[in-house]
Amino acid sequence: MRASTANKATHSQLRQHNRQLLLRAIYEGVADNRAALAQETQLAKPTVSELIGELIDEGLLVEEGRGQSTRGGGKRPRLLRFVPAARQVIGVSISEDHIMAALAYLDGRIVARHYTDLGGARGEDVIAAVGETINGLIAQLDAPLLCIGLGVAGVVDAGAGMVIHAPHLDWEQVPLARLIADMYDTPAYLAHSTALVAMAEYVYGPTEPVHCFAVVRVGSGVGVGLVINGAIYHGGGEIGPLRVGDRLGSLDTLLGWPCVRQRAEALRREHAPSLLPGEDEPLSYLHIRHAVDNGDRAALALRDELSRHLAQVFAWITGLLTPDHVALAGPITDLGEPLLEQAAAYTREWVGADPLRPVSFSLAEAPSLVAVGAIAQALHRELGLV
Amino acid sequence: MSATHLGVITNNQHQVFQRAVIAGIRQIAEARGYDLVIDSYADDEAHPRPITLDYRAVAGVCVIADAAPAGLLREMVGAGTPVSLVSHQVPGLPIPSVSADNYQGIAELMRHLVVECGRRGVVFIRGVGGQWDSEGRKTAFGREVMRYNLDVPPEHLLRGDFSAEVAARSLQALIASGAQFDAVLAADYRMGIAAVETLRRAGYAVPESVSVVGFGDAEEAEAAGLTTVAADIAEQGRRAARQLISQIEGLPIRGMTVLSVRPVIRDTSLPDGPARAGRR
């Protein structure tokens, strides 16, 4: 009994894998007819025909005209085209104070986004809010829903679809992927939000595809996400609790927004008069940037400190992983290119530039990156695309 | 009226924005078997009448912008009537809404003015104080002023009230004061068109010496050659109708559906002209 179930699982996995091979070959423009697909994928022609028939029946492919005949003068093959509008995907980002979801076609084109303020909700109320946010986009579907991608900061077991520990949401051992999959009767995939930022930036960002792509995300805490050989590496996540040294404390106490706020206030008093907003006034990274641009000493000192702390993270990553590219993401990117340049310069100074493996750095500033990454991840898992 | 009717509350169904939203709502409603009941209570703006729509007698209600007071919205929610808002949100009330992305739109316009047109002295013409879109666009403008380190004195934030006449008067007063500026960003396209006309009448060369851009797009903006960010208003109506009908069908929805906007570079912004800059 067990062997038979295992065989079935293997057969269905193989079939799924072969479907993905074919779809991807057409999606990427590597092959556009059955014969070329058989040649490209090394699958038997009857297998290709059967699976292509299935994909056409499901609306994911259409036959469109005929191509050139082969050199031997054979029949002109029927051309196949991928239909991006055949299905839609929802990606969801769940953060401490809000949920942002995006609805996209299979080519990643975003149709609409949906924003829900959590208003301090915690625990099960957040799960209800996730459902009511997804519903906002279910209402806007123009095609059947293929699957849902979910991103959460905290300790996440992506394989099991489980949020192990997310204290900011009061979540412990929440089987989020299963809950959402059951709610919508559709596959749901979970990953750490910073890993999804890495996926979004890798798939849709301006950087050329590279072997090892890392993202450092700095907001209320600090996270690292990795894409290795085009797939999310699920070993990243929160690194804020890591201690930098006995004297300095953890990364969260150096780069997490609550601590940056406190540090800004201390420097504002130390370098008075300062352009930085006072204790009771709103403060954002844009306020700090504005003060820096006007030569404010407190703001300049703060940016220098932040760039050194960031360089510490960059140095660890480059020293351990020698990635091809590191992108900085999160609200801290509002400090602009000078912060990144400063941090990159410190990193090179500390790590030493390896002329064979120059690491490049960039800012990842596009909006809704977690939700977009959740879409990319869902497309990767479900169809083998991206 | 019955469960096959959708209510629409608006101040004036004949204005450009409201008309386009209603057209979008109607398109989806009719396709899904609903008729519309429109309560447009201020068609005669000087003599608005009270809102009379019986929300208990319809399947659900779409409210355009801030046409219904918070008290009435609260009453409808309390009575279990499904409601969707267009370009509006009321803090504390669990009513979903549909809106254009004001932050993205203002960020696009400011990037265009500062980076592509090389402007730094930007005048901002505001919408109606307290109105959702208006406040969102004003806040977004403030963020971009910090991002680009611009010097925008308080007198460069002009009253506009989403009215061409008010915007023109405010700009005339600024010109008369001798203020120096090289760009105008209007919180809607009608005020943008009024700004172009006012500046040209006062002898300014647009876009050679002053760049003008506005939020939102329509045929009038195209005819005036105004650079804008296009928010598909009928699409907002269609999306709001889908949101409302989904609620009527039992889907609980919270939050705001946000639709992206698209920059449309025309003839009023780039000092060298869009054709020469290769961006039409």
XYZ file of C-alpha atoms in Angstrom:
666
model
C 0.000 0.000 0.000
C 2.708 2.365 1.006
C 4.825 1.464 -2.043
C 1.851 2.047 -4.350
C 1.202 5.496 -2.855
C 4.872 6.313 -3.207
C 4.807 5.234 -6.861
C 1.782 7.384 -7.518
C 3.480 10.321 -5.838
C 6.594 9.781 -7.923
C 4.567 9.481 -11.126
C 2.578 12.630 -10.418
C 5.724 14.527 -9.418
C 7.426 13.432 -12.636
C 4.431 14.491 -14.671
C 4.388 17.861 -12.901
C 8.120 18.239 -13.508
C 7.729 17.447 -17.218
C 4.840 19.911 -17.570
C 7.019 22.559 -15.971
C 9.895 21.772 -18.348
C 7.629 22.241 -21.360
C 5.918 25.383 -20.077
C 9.205 26.966 -19.169
C 10.727 26.186 -22.576
C 7.797 27.925 -24.287
C 7.648 30.784 -21.747
C 11.350 31.527 -22.251
C 11.063 31.247 -26.034
C 13.455 28.304 -26.229
C 11.002 26.182 -28.256
C 7.628 26.925 -29.838
C 6.426 23.594 -31.281
C 6.120 19.960 -30.205
C 9.120 18.628 -32.147
C 11.410 21.381 -30.886
C 10.124 20.816 -27.330
C 10.896 17.094 -27.528
C 14.376 17.910 -28.739
C 14.929 20.626 -26.139
C 13.598 18.710 -23.133
C 14.689 15.215 -24.238
C 11.169 13.961 -23.474
C 9.568 11.320 -25.710
C 7.364 12.807 -28.439
C 4.156 11.036 -27.235
C 4.779 12.400 -23.719
C 5.251 15.895 -25.127
C 2.055 15.627 -27.212
C 0.024 14.364 -24.282
C 1.216 17.048 -21.862
C 0.892 19.819 -24.446
C -2.687 18.657 -25.112
C -3.351 18.902 -21.385
C -1.842 22.408 -21.162
C -3.912 23.546 -24.166
C -7.079 22.120 -22.564
C -6.270 24.077 -19.400
C -5.858 27.278 -21.426
C -2.205 27.788 -20.459
C -1.105 27.307 -24.086
C -2.725 28.077 -27.430
C -1.888 26.908 -30.914
C -1.265 29.883 -33.114
C -0.332 29.527 -36.784
C 2.366 27.372 -38.290
C 6.147 27.664 -38.241
C 8.764 26.979 -40.914
C 8.938 23.429 -42.293
C 11.985 21.405 -41.369
C 15.010 21.219 -43.660
C 13.805 17.849 -44.926
C 10.639 19.569 -46.182
C 8.360 18.081 -43.492
C 5.017 19.437 -42.397
C 5.057 22.952 -41.003
C 4.700 22.587 -37.216
C 1.851 24.152 -35.269
C 3.231 26.983 -33.134
C 2.491 27.115 -29.425
C 2.145 30.262 -27.371
C 2.038 30.694 -23.605
C -1.085 32.541 -22.366
C -0.101 34.798 -19.427
C -3.736 35.799 -18.853
C -4.907 32.189 -18.414
C -4.496 32.296 -14.642
C -3.778 34.822 -11.928
C -1.647 34.653 -8.807
C -1.946 36.512 -5.498
C 1.132 37.425 -3.454
C 0.724 38.564 0.160
C 3.107 40.404 2.467
C 2.229 40.314 6.165
C 4.144 42.813 8.267
C 3.829 44.185 11.775
C 1.332 46.921 11.004
C -0.186 46.146 7.612
C -0.873 43.574 4.934
C -0.095 44.288 1.281
C -1.289 41.882 -1.386
C -0.859 42.010 -5.151
C -2.762 40.341 -7.978
C -0.789 39.454 -11.098
C -0.999 37.570 -14.353
C 1.412 34.718 -15.026
C 3.983 37.047 -16.603
C 4.155 39.001 -13.339
C 2.131 41.972 -14.587
C 0.390 43.481 -11.527
C -3.320 44.199 -11.992
C -4.157 45.599 -8.568
C -2.830 45.770 -5.045
C -4.773 45.638 -1.812
C -3.665 47.282 1.407
C -5.045 46.588 4.881
C -3.985 48.431 7.998
C -3.744 45.950 10.880
C -4.519 48.630 13.457
C -2.687 46.730 16.201
C -4.419 43.383 15.462
C -2.542 40.322 16.690
C -2.876 36.526 16.714
C -5.972 35.073 15.052
C -7.235 38.525 14.118
C -4.261 38.834 11.757
C -5.194 35.539 10.084
C -8.731 36.871 9.584
C -7.283 40.088 8.165
C -5.102 38.098 5.750
C -8.265 36.376 4.486
C -10.164 39.660 4.156
C -7.221 41.159 2.262
C -6.969 38.223 -0.142
C -10.756 38.507 -0.609
C -10.179 42.083 -1.771
C -8.261 40.661 -4.726
C -10.454 37.573 -5.184
C -13.158 40.147 -5.996
C -10.928 41.481 -8.797
C -9.974 38.183 -10.463
C -10.161 38.217 -14.265
C -9.002 34.595 -14.591
C -9.002 31.489 -12.365
C -6.676 31.719 -9.361
C -3.613 29.487 -9.777
C -2.100 29.798 -6.313
C -1.223 32.142 -3.461
C 2.235 33.144 -2.205
C 2.718 34.390 1.365
C 5.588 36.264 2.994
C 6.106 36.790 6.735
C 9.037 38.112 8.754
C 10.054 35.927 11.689
C 11.099 32.296 11.919
C 9.504 30.486 9.001
C 9.601 26.836 7.924
C 8.990 27.313 4.211
C 8.906 23.570 3.449
C 6.149 22.938 5.996
C 4.388 26.236 5.203
C 4.599 27.046 8.904
C 5.288 30.290 10.743
C 7.258 28.977 13.708
C 7.684 32.240 15.577
C 6.570 35.755 14.665
C 6.387 37.704 17.947
C 5.382 40.953 16.205
C 2.130 39.223 15.124
C 1.782 37.098 18.253
C 2.070 33.979 16.078
C 3.558 30.691 17.302
C 3.408 27.517 15.187
C 0.846 28.885 12.732
C 0.333 26.542 9.731
C -0.340 29.562 7.526
C 0.076 27.944 4.089
C -2.360 25.154 4.962
C -4.898 27.562 6.484
C -4.883 29.732 3.363
C -4.824 26.736 0.987
C -7.892 25.298 2.751
C -9.668 28.650 2.764
C -9.324 29.107 -1.013
C -8.959 25.493 -2.122
C -5.796 26.417 -3.965
C -2.063 25.776 -3.406
C -0.392 28.275 -1.056
C 3.336 28.766 -0.531
C 5.068 30.467 2.370
C 8.533 32.005 2.627
C 10.376 34.516 4.755
C 9.612 38.042 3.565
C 13.272 38.966 2.983
C 13.789 35.825 0.880
C 10.817 36.987 -1.195
C 12.318 40.463 -1.610
C 15.421 38.696 -2.947
C 13.259 36.658 -5.318
C 11.369 39.752 -6.539
C 14.543 41.704 -7.122
C 16.249 38.732 -8.768
C 13.361 37.953 -11.133
C 11.987 41.414 -11.942
C 14.798 43.766 -10.822
C 17.378 45.491 -13.016
C 20.328 43.249 -12.097
C 21.474 40.591 -14.595
C 20.847 36.996 -13.431
C 23.714 35.846 -11.217
C 24.628 32.681 -9.350
C 24.306 34.073 -5.834
C 22.087 37.070 -5.127
C 21.697 38.434 -1.602
C 19.317 40.991 -0.124
C 19.763 42.784 3.170
C 16.484 44.268 4.345
C 16.492 46.892 7.066
C 13.279 48.135 8.630
C 12.021 47.499 12.141
C 14.606 44.674 12.190
C 17.288 43.222 9.929
C 16.854 40.279 7.550
C 18.871 38.503 4.885
C 17.442 36.750 1.836
C 19.264 34.676 -0.758
C 18.539 33.465 -4.263
C 21.010 30.804 -5.373
C 20.907 29.428 -8.920
C 17.529 31.074 -9.508
C 15.787 29.552 -6.470
C 15.154 30.895 -3.001
C 17.570 29.590 -0.416
C 15.386 29.222 2.648
C 18.205 29.402 5.179
C 18.158 33.195 5.497
C 15.749 35.249 7.564
C 16.045 37.393 10.639
C 19.604 38.225 11.644
C 18.724 41.136 13.924
C 19.416 39.226 17.162
C 23.041 38.521 16.083
C 25.472 40.250 18.398
C 28.058 42.472 16.790
C 30.291 42.568 19.851
C 30.037 42.812 23.610
C 30.128 46.568 23.536
C 27.833 47.273 20.578
C 24.994 44.809 21.141
C 22.831 43.141 18.495
C 22.169 44.245 14.908
C 18.599 45.094 15.898
C 19.900 47.567 18.460
C 22.075 49.191 15.785
C 19.894 49.113 12.664
C 16.311 48.369 13.793
C 14.127 51.457 13.340
C 13.153 51.891 17.031
C 16.850 52.101 17.902
C 17.690 54.338 14.929
C 15.017 56.719 16.222
C 16.577 56.784 19.668
C 20.040 57.288 18.228
C 18.769 60.149 16.046
C 17.368 61.847 19.128
C 20.642 61.432 21.042
C 22.685 62.847 18.160
C 20.202 65.706 17.692
C 20.803 66.765 21.306
C 24.562 66.270 21.014
C 24.851 68.386 17.849
C 22.214 71.020 18.634
C 20.961 72.975 16.810
C 19.963 70.262 14.343
C 17.564 69.991 11.413
C 16.410 66.560 12.625
C 12.808 66.624 13.929
C 12.396 66.783 17.699
C 11.435 63.910 19.980
C 7.665 64.356 19.587
C 7.686 65.115 15.864
C 7.357 62.565 13.052
C 10.690 61.129 11.933
C 11.407 58.992 8.876
C 14.487 58.100 6.850
C 13.450 60.869 4.448
C 13.707 63.420 7.280
C 17.221 62.153 7.991
C 18.094 62.319 4.286
C 16.807 65.870 4.047
C 18.916 66.916 7.049
C 22.001 65.158 5.599
C 21.526 66.964 2.287
C 21.593 70.246 4.175
C 24.848 69.427 5.933
C 23.314 68.709 9.350
C 26.062 67.307 11.591
C 23.772 65.050 13.637
C 22.236 63.533 10.491
C 25.641 63.093 8.850
C 26.965 61.348 11.958
C 23.884 59.104 12.015
C 24.251 58.154 8.350
C 27.909 57.356 8.879
C 27.072 55.123 11.855
C 24.347 53.353 9.892
C 26.636 52.805 6.917
C 29.239 51.217 9.217
C 26.652 48.882 10.763
C 25.385 47.971 7.313
C 28.942 47.342 6.164
C 29.285 44.901 9.053
C 26.362 42.899 7.628
C 27.674 43.207 4.065
C 31.108 42.054 5.245
C 29.697 38.935 6.897
C 27.706 38.061 3.810
C 30.517 38.688 1.351
C 33.064 36.944 3.583
C 30.904 33.839 4.031
C 29.091 33.541 0.720
C 30.988 35.668 -1.821
C 27.724 36.591 -3.530
C 27.771 38.190 -6.976
C 25.399 40.931 -5.918
C 24.029 42.418 -2.717
C 20.875 44.567 -2.782
C 19.803 46.746 0.124
C 16.027 46.859 0.695
C 13.503 48.207 3.202
C 12.691 51.698 4.473
C 16.403 52.478 4.984
C 16.764 52.790 1.185
C 15.114 56.213 1.564
C 18.580 57.396 2.647
C 19.581 56.959 -0.997
C 22.692 56.024 -2.917
C 25.202 57.875 -0.662
C 24.395 55.493 2.224
C 24.928 52.489 -0.030
C 28.164 53.877 -1.466
C 29.491 54.592 2.023
C 28.539 51.098 3.260
C 30.030 49.439 0.169
C 33.269 51.398 0.626
C 33.575 50.297 4.278
C 32.813 46.707 3.243
C 35.575 46.697 0.634
C 37.960 48.219 3.138
C 37.188 45.548 5.749
C 36.874 42.476 3.553
C 39.496 43.382 1.001
C 38.564 43.571 -2.656
C 38.938 40.250 -4.418
C 39.602 41.227 -8.032
C 38.239 37.891 -9.270
C 34.905 38.233 -7.537
C 33.886 41.856 -7.374
C 30.629 42.137 -5.459
C 28.213 44.709 -6.815
C 25.717 46.601 -4.665
C 22.363 48.220 -5.424
C 19.257 49.649 -3.778
C 16.012 47.678 -4.136
C 13.441 50.465 -4.021
C 10.478 49.128 -6.037
C 7.179 49.073 -4.123
C 5.505 45.959 -2.658
C 8.628 43.818 -3.117
C 7.514 41.116 -0.659
C 4.148 40.639 -2.382
C 5.816 40.674 -5.803
C 8.359 38.127 -4.560
C 5.516 35.962 -3.237
C 4.047 36.008 -6.749
C 7.409 35.053 -8.281
C 7.882 32.273 -5.737
C 4.364 30.915 -6.343
C 4.962 30.923 -10.121
C 8.279 29.173 -9.566
C 6.749 26.482 -7.376
C 3.512 25.934 -9.268
C 4.500 26.256 -12.932
C 8.293 26.221 -12.882
C 8.219 29.662 -14.462
C 10.646 32.447 -13.449
C -35.773 49.120 -5.750
C -34.770 45.669 -4.557
C -31.923 43.233 -4.113
C -31.248 43.615 -7.829
C -30.378 47.304 -7.423
C -27.068 48.882 -6.443
C -27.107 52.336 -4.884
C -24.595 55.023 -5.829
C -24.149 58.131 -3.679
C -22.354 61.061 -5.303
C -22.336 64.812 -4.908
C -22.613 65.541 -8.636
C -22.996 62.826 -11.254
C -22.211 65.235 -14.095
C -18.652 66.095 -13.060
C -15.870 64.406 -15.033
C -14.536 62.142 -12.249
C -17.929 61.092 -10.918
C -19.322 60.503 -14.435
C -16.445 58.181 -15.349
C -16.690 56.265 -12.043
C -20.442 55.771 -12.516
C -19.880 54.557 -16.107
C -17.467 51.933 -14.761
C -19.851 50.868 -11.976
C -22.722 50.624 -14.463
C -20.708 48.452 -16.858
C -20.056 45.769 -14.206
C -23.457 46.103 -12.532
C -25.317 45.504 -15.789
C -23.103 42.550 -16.691
C -23.933 41.007 -13.315
C -27.683 41.694 -13.504
C -27.979 44.781 -11.294
C -29.609 48.146 -12.019
C -28.245 51.375 -10.578
C -30.061 53.835 -8.339
C -28.073 57.070 -8.288
C -28.473 59.644 -5.548
C -26.674 62.728 -6.837
C -27.604 65.296 -4.241
C -25.693 68.386 -5.379
C -26.193 68.508 -9.151
C -27.112 72.094 -8.393
C -24.028 72.859 -6.313
C -25.485 76.031 -4.840
C -28.548 74.147 -3.550
C -27.569 70.664 -2.372
C -30.434 68.570 -1.023
C -30.212 65.866 1.654
C -29.201 62.313 0.718
C -32.411 60.369 0.197
C -31.204 56.942 -0.979
C -32.921 54.203 1.038
C -29.923 51.983 1.621
C -32.123 49.261 3.139
C -33.886 48.837 -0.169
C -30.790 48.105 -2.264
C -28.345 45.195 -2.294
C -25.359 47.446 -1.612
C -24.056 51.001 -1.981
C -21.052 52.558 -3.746
C -20.075 55.961 -2.369
C -17.967 58.186 -4.608
C -15.228 60.122 -2.777
C -16.462 61.740 0.444
C -20.066 62.133 -0.757
C -21.578 60.456 2.315
C -20.859 61.694 5.853
C -19.172 59.268 8.271
C -22.392 59.063 10.327
C -24.397 57.729 7.382
C -21.639 55.270 6.481
C -21.607 54.026 10.076
C -25.389 53.622 9.950
C -25.190 51.578 6.730
C -22.485 49.319 8.185
C -24.573 48.898 11.343
C -27.575 47.855 9.255
C -25.474 45.239 7.470
C -25.617 46.965 4.070
C -22.545 46.156 1.955
C -20.701 49.381 1.081
C -17.685 50.190 -1.114
C -15.989 53.567 -1.282
C -14.269 55.074 -4.312
C -11.214 57.280 -3.605
C -12.033 57.580 0.058
C -11.409 55.850 3.357
C -12.775 56.461 6.819
C -10.420 55.537 9.664
C -12.070 53.210 12.139
C -14.840 52.090 9.789
C -14.503 48.602 8.265
C -15.535 49.679 4.767
C -13.355 48.556 1.849
C -12.495 50.961 -0.927
C -10.831 51.408 -4.305
C -8.382 54.213 -5.057
C -5.683 55.294 -7.480
C -2.163 55.152 -6.072
C -1.687 58.765 -4.972
C 1.813 58.159 -3.586
C 3.061 56.503 -6.753
C 1.471 59.203 -8.912
C 2.997 62.150 -7.039
C 6.371 60.357 -6.872
C 6.286 59.868 -10.669
C 5.387 63.516 -11.287
C 8.068 64.818 -8.922
C 10.731 62.531 -10.404
C 9.768 63.836 -13.826
C 9.959 67.483 -12.725
C 13.224 67.203 -10.796
C 15.187 64.528 -12.658
C 13.925 64.848 -16.229
C 12.991 68.538 -16.376
C 15.727 69.755 -14.008
C 13.287 71.843 -11.909
C 13.773 72.658 -8.218
C 11.358 75.493 -7.482
C 8.074 73.577 -7.372
C 4.694 75.120 -6.556
C 2.007 72.674 -5.369
C -1.719 73.338 -5.940
C -3.725 71.425 -3.337
C -7.137 69.786 -3.631
C -9.927 70.002 -1.062
C -8.672 70.036 2.550
C -9.566 66.829 4.419
C -10.560 64.908 1.279
C -8.814 61.520 1.015
C -7.104 61.911 -2.394
C -6.216 65.503 -1.646
C -4.545 64.710 1.680
C -2.736 61.682 0.206
C -1.307 63.751 -2.649
C -0.251 66.551 -0.296
C 1.527 64.104 2.042
C 3.218 62.418 -0.916
C 4.383 65.835 -2.175
C 5.950 66.539 1.227
C 7.839 63.229 1.105
C 9.219 63.938 -2.361
C 10.252 67.476 -1.340
C 12.430 65.844 1.339
C 13.716 63.167 -1.053
C 14.981 65.766 -3.541
C 15.946 68.326 -0.904
C 13.803 71.052 -2.432
C 13.137 74.395 -0.837
C 9.362 74.856 -0.904
C 8.265 77.826 1.225
C 4.718 77.646 2.682
C 3.484 80.278 0.220
C 4.251 77.845 -2.627
C 1.533 75.483 -1.328
C -1.516 76.970 -3.035
C -5.187 76.501 -2.366
C -6.925 74.839 -5.320
C -9.990 72.989 -3.964
C -9.947 70.791 -7.108
C -11.411 73.852 -8.876
C -9.895 75.470 -11.985
C -11.117 78.912 -10.857
C -9.709 78.672 -7.327
C -6.395 77.304 -8.645
C -6.120 80.117 -11.221
C -6.820 82.778 -8.569
C -4.216 81.324 -6.183
C -1.592 81.190 -8.913
C -2.373 84.747 -10.056
C -1.814 85.926 -6.498
C 1.508 84.085 -6.300
C 2.648 85.595 -9.606
C 1.623 89.061 -8.399
C 3.734 88.587 -5.267
C 6.827 88.215 -7.459
C 7.614 84.699 -6.199
C 10.303 82.746 -8.035
C 9.433 79.232 -9.220
C 10.044 77.032 -12.245
C 7.450 74.246 -11.909
C 3.809 73.733 -10.916
C 2.352 70.428 -9.753
C -1.449 70.465 -9.551
C -3.314 67.828 -7.523
C -5.673 67.269 -10.462
C -5.538 67.851 -14.202
C -8.216 70.567 -14.320
C -6.175 72.730 -11.972
C -3.124 71.821 -14.085
C -4.801 73.102 -17.260
C -5.851 76.261 -15.400
C -2.233 76.734 -14.259
C -0.926 76.480 -17.843
C -3.473 79.062 -19.045
C -2.824 81.407 -16.118
C 0.947 81.263 -16.567
C 0.776 81.848 -20.324
C -1.598 84.775 -19.855
C 0.899 86.247 -17.379
C 3.671 85.967 -19.992
C 5.450 82.836 -18.750
C 6.677 80.360 -21.362
C 5.336 76.880 -20.598
C 7.302 74.590 -20.649
C 10.419 76.584 -21.567
C 10.590 78.553 -18.322
C 7.966 76.817 -16.149
C 7.004 73.111 -16.254
C 3.402 72.209 -15.384
C 2.068 68.756 -14.504
C -1.226 67.505 -13.060
C -2.623 64.378 -11.456
C -5.155 62.311 -13.421
C -5.968 62.297 -17.098
C -8.889 62.959 -19.430
C -9.599 64.205 -22.956
C -9.331 67.818 -21.778
C -5.832 67.147 -20.429
C -4.834 65.540 -23.717
C -6.277 68.471 -25.676
C -4.316 70.885 -23.482
C -1.135 68.821 -23.950
C -0.785 68.551 -20.157
C 1.755 66.125 -18.693
C -0.083 63.929 -16.184
C -0.191 60.601 -14.457
C -3.164 58.712 -15.858
C -5.465 57.077 -13.357
C -8.092 55.036 -15.196
C -11.173 56.434 -13.466
C -13.732 54.136 -15.115
C -11.522 51.237 -14.011
C -11.837 52.504 -10.426
C -15.604 52.324 -10.875
C -15.450 48.824 -12.351
C -13.200 47.580 -9.543
C -15.449 49.199 -6.907
C -18.527 47.498 -8.412
C -16.745 44.129 -8.325
C -15.747 44.757 -4.715
C -19.319 45.668 -3.776
C -20.923 42.715 -5.588
C -18.419 40.295 -3.997
C -19.433 41.634 -0.585
C -23.109 41.233 -1.487
C -22.306 37.627 -2.407
C -20.899 37.081 1.080
C -17.148 37.728 0.738
C -15.895 39.768 3.729
C -13.391 42.382 2.502
C -11.276 44.824 4.478
C -8.807 47.476 3.303
C -8.190 49.348 0.073
C -7.676 48.122 -3.480
C -5.019 50.376 -5.006
C -4.664 50.848 -8.763
C -1.404 51.989 -10.333
C -1.127 55.151 -12.391
C 0.850 55.695 -15.603
C 2.937 58.759 -16.481
C 1.825 60.522 -19.664
C 4.513 62.969 -20.775
C 3.062 65.657 -23.061
C 3.934 69.235 -23.967
C 3.804 71.244 -20.720
C 6.770 69.899 -18.777
C 10.048 69.137 -20.564
C 11.784 72.463 -21.283
C 13.200 71.038 -24.540
C 9.836 69.552 -25.559
C 8.930 65.860 -25.442
C 9.615 65.212 -29.140
C 13.167 66.523 -28.910
C 13.703 64.582 -25.701
C 12.349 61.492 -27.491
C 9.691 60.741 -24.905
C 6.301 61.260 -26.460
